[in-house]
XYZ file of C-alpha atoms in Angstrom:
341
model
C -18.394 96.247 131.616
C -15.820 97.442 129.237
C -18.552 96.172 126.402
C -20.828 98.249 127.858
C -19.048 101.398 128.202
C -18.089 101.120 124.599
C -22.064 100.893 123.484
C -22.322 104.306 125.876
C -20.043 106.114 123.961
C -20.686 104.500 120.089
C -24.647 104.800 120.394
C -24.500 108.242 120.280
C -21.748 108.654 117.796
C -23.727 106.415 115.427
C -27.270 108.934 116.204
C -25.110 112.252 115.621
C -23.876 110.376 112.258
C -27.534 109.214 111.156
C -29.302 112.686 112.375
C -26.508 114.591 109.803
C -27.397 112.453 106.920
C -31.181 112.683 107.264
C -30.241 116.529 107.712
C -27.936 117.197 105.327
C -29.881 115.278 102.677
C -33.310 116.719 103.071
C -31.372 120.127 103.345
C -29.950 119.241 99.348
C -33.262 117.754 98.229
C -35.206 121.406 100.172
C -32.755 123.650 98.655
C -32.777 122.123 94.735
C -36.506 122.180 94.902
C -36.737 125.641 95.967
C -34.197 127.543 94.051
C -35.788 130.109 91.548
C -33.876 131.150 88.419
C -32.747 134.907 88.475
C -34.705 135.964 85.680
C -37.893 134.610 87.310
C -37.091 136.406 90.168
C -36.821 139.691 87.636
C -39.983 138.931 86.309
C -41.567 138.887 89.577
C -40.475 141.592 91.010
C -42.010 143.774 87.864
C -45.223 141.931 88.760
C -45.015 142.630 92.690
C -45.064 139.418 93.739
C -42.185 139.526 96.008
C -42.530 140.152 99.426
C -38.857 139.976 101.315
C -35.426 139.931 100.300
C -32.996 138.677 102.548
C -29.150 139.949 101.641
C -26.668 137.922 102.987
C -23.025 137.225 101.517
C -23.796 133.728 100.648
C -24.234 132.645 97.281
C -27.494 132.738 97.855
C -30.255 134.664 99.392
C -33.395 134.103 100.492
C -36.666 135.266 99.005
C -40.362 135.263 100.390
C -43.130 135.750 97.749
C -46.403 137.524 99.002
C -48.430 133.720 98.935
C -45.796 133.612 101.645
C -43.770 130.716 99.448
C -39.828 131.037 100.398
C -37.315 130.102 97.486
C -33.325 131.080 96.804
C -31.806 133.059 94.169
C -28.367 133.644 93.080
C -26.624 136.532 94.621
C -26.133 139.081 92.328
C -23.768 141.334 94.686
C -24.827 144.305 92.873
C -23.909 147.690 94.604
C -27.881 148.643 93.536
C -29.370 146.124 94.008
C -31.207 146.919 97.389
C -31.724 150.400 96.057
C -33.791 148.970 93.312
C -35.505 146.958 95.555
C -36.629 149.460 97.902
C -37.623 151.488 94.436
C -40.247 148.450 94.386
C -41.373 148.675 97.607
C -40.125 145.020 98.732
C -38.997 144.535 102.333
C -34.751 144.316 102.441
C -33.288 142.574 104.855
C -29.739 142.476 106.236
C -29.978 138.677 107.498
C -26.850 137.225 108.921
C -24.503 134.870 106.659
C -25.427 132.024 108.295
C -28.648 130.845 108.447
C -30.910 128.469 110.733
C -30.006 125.327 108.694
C -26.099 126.448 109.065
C -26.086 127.070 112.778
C -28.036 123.369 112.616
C -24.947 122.217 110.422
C -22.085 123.841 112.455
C -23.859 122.576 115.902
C -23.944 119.012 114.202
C -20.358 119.411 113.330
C -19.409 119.939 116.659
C -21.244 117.513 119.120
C -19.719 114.817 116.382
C -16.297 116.118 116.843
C -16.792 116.274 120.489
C -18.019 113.231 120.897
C -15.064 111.589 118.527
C -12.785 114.368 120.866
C -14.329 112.125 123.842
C -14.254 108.336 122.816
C -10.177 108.825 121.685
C -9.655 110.350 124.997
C -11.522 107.678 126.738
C -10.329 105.236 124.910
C -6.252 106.067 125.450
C -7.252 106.883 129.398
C -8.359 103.100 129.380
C -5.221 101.968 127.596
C -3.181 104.158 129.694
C -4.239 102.891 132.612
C -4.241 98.798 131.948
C -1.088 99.876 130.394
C 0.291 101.338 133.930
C -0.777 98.219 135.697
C -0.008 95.678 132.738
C 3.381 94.760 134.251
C 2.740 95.023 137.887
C 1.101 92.770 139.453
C -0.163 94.894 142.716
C -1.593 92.152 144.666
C 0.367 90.140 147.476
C 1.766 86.513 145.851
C 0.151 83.818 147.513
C 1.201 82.345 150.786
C 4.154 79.760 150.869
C 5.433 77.744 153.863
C 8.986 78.886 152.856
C 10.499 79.400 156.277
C 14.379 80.018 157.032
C 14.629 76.265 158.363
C 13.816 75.689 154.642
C 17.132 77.064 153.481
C 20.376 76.030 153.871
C 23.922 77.606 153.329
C 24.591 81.354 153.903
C 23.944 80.958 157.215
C 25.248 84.791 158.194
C 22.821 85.726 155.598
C 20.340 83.998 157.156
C 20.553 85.499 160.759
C 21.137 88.776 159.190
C 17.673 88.538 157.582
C 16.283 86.601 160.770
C 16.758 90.005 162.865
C 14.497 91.997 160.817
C 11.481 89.740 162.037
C 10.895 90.867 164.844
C 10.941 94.386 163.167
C 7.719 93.627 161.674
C 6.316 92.243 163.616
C 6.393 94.118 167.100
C 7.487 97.807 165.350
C 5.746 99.703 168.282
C 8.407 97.961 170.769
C 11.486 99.639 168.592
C 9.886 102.825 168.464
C 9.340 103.116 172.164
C 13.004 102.861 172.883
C 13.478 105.241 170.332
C 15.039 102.225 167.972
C 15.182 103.148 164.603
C 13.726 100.187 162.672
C 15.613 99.834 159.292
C 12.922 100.489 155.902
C 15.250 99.122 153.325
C 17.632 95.639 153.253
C 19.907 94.948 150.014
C 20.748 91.666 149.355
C 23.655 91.202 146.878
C 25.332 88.733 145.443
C 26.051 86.707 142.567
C 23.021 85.449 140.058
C 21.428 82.366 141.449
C 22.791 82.192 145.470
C 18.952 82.595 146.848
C 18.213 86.093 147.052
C 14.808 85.832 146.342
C 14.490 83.015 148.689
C 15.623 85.275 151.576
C 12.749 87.591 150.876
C 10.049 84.899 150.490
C 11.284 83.449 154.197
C 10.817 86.765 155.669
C 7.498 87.181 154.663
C 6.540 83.904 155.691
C 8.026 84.278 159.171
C 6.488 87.297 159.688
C 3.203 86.583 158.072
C 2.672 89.609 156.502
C 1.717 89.939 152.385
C 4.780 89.782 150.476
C 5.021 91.921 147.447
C 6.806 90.673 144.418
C 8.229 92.939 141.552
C 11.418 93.415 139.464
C 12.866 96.638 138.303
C 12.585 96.383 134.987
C 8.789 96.426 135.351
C 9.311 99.850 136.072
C 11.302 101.246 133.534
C 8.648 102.315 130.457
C 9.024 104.222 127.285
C 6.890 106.810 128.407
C 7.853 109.343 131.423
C 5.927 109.066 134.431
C 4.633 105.454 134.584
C 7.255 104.098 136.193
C 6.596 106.276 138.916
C 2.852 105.961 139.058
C 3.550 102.441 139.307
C 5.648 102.799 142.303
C 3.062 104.877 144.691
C 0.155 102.334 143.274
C 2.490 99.401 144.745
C 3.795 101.277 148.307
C -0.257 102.459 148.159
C -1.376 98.321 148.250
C 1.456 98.160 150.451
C 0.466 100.636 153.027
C -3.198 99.612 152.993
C -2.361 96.599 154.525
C -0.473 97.975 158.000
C 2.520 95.699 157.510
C 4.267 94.082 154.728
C 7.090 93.116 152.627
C 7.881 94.407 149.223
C 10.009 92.446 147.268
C 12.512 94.281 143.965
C 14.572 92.265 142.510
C 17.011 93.561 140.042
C 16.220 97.062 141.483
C 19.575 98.425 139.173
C 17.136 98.558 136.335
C 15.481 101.609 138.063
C 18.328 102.293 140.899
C 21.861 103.040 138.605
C 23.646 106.268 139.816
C 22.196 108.940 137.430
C 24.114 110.669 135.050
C 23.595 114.709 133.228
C 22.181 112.689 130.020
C 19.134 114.180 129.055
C 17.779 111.164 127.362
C 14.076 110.184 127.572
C 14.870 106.889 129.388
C 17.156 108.302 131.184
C 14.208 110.996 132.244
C 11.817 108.194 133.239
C 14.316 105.902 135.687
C 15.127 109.068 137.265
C 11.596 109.529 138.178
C 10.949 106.436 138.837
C 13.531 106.457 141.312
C 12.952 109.624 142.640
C 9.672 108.034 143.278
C 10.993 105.106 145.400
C 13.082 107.631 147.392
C 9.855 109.520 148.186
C 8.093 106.813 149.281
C 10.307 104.924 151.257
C 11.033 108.232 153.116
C 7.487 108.734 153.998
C 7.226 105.491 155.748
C 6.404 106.319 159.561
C 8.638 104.558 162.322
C 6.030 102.098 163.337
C 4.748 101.005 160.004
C 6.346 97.435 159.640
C 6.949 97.608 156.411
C 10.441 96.623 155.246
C 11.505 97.110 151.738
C 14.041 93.990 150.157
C 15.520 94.827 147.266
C 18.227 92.326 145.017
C 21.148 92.862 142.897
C 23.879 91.444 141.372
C 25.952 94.972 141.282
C 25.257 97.047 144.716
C 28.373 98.764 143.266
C 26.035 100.579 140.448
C 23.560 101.842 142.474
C 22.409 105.476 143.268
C 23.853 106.675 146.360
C 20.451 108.109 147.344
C 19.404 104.695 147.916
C 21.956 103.719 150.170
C 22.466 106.197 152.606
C 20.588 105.612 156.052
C 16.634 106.106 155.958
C 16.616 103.861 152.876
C 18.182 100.700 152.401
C 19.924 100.864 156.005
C 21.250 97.340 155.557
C 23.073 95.728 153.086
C 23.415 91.570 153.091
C 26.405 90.168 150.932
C 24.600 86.799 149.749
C 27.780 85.102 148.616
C 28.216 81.542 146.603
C 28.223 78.796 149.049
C 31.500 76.724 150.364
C 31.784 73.167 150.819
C 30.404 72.763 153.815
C 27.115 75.392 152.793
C 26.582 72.594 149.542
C 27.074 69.779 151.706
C 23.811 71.059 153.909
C 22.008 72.202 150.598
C 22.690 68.601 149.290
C 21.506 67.286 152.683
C 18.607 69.783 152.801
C 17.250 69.052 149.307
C 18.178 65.383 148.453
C 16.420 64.491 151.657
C 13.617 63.033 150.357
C 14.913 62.150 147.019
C 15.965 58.637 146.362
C 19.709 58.993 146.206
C 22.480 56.252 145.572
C 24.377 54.630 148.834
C 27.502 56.221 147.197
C 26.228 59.699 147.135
């Protein structure tokens, strides 16, 4: 498709080019075979044989003989020289500069720069736009059979995370009793403790798509794609009624902003001010419930955390000995372990 597109735009680039040869050569070849030296001119003018003069500021002008042959002369920008013309009874004419072949030229000039004008524009629209998408994947991951029986350790975690289930599921049930459902859960902790994890049970509990980014796929060079990227994701999001959208490492986009006037400084902000946007535009009933992971809640915007956004934060500490012992028990269940272990 792409291939073809390309053909759409170079076909006609590559006709403009050939039709402005063609022209511009037979124009050369025309105008070297019909240009008369000034004394021939002279000469026939005494003899009467010239018809029209046209005087234009050009170089030069245009003659027409009384056979009705047309050739060019040099301009000789004399102040009498259409007096002495008229003396002879030849036909002046004030003619424009630019003649039929230049208006040909100048029009040929311009549909190739237009169309050169197009395919660059085309062609950075179409790298623009794989580039917005090129990190973000905006498609729900595939479904796992990650449930919460599947982890073990962090068990108030767990149940914290467990409640937001039936969120999702039965939304219209919270919003009759005037329940405010929460749109936004933080899970922090230390690297490594199973954050991610959380987010993957939830969807599968729920079975709703679960939507998988990190902040830094946000956070671009150039202002504004961060944000476009944003309302394409909460757009796939919405589309499909209910859902959970999983950002991990969300103080790549979320850190408390500062007065620095900095371009990447510009371009989290608005990314940001993007997720603020759309997470506030989600309607009570929606059932969709934003998770977002970090390892320093202590960083983030303040924006983010107030209610209507990430109502809930979830400490998802390192495990104690008795949440490694179930881990060990969970995991190296069906792994051929020593009697001593």
């Amino acid at each position: 498709m792409n291939s073809l597109k390309k053909a759409n735009i170079i076909i006609p680039l590559l006709l403009i080019a050939v039709t402005s040869i063609i022209f511009y050569g037979y124009k050369t070849s025309l105008d070297k075979n019909n240009i008369m030296p000034y004394k021939t001119f002279l000469s026939e003018v005494d003899k009467g044989d010239v018809s029209d003069v046209y005087l234009t500021n050009n170089e030069k002008i245009k003659i027409t003989l009384k056979d009705g042959k047309n050739f060019y002369i040099e301009n000789p920008r004399a102040l009498t020289f259409k007096e002495q013309l008229l003396i002879k009874g030849i036909n002046v004419h004030e003619a424009s500069s630019l003649g039929l072949e230049d208006y040909i030229s100048i029009g040929i000039s311009i549909a190739m720069f237009s169309s050169l004008a197009y395919f660059v524009y085309k062609s950075s629209k179409s790298k623009s736009s794989s580039f917005k998408m090129s990190a973000i994947d905006a498609n729900p991951a595939n479904k796992t059979n990650i449930t919460f029986d599947s982890i073990a350790g962090n068990e108030e975690a767990k149940e914290s995370i467990k409640e937001l289930v039936d969120f999702i599921k039965n939304p219209e049930i919270y919003t009759k009793y005037n329940a405010k459902m929460p749109r936004g859960v933080i899970l922090y902790g230390p690297p490594g403790t199973g954050k991610t994890l959380l987010a993957r049970a939830l969807a599968s509990e729920c079975d709703v798509p679960y939507y998988a980014v990190n902040g830094s796929d946000f956070v671009q060079i150039y202002v504004g794609v961060g944000a476009g990227r944003i309302r394409d994701l909460f757009k796939k999001a919405k589309e499909k009624g209910k859902a959970v959208i999983f950002i991990d490492e969300i103080d790549a986009i979320g850190k408390k902003r500062d007065s620095r006037a900095d371009g990447g400084s510009d371009e989290r902000e608005q990314t940001l001010n993007a997720l603020l946007a759309e997470m506030s535009g989600f309607k009570e009933n929606q059932g969709i419930i934003v998770v977002a992971a970090t390892n320093r809640i202590d960083v983030l915007d303040n924006a983010l955390l107030r209610p209507g956004r990430f109502d809930r934060h979830i400490e998802v500490g390192l495990p104690d000995v008795n949440a490694r012992y179930k881990i060990l028990k969970l995991y190296g269940n069906q792994k051929p372990l020593s009697s001593e272990v």
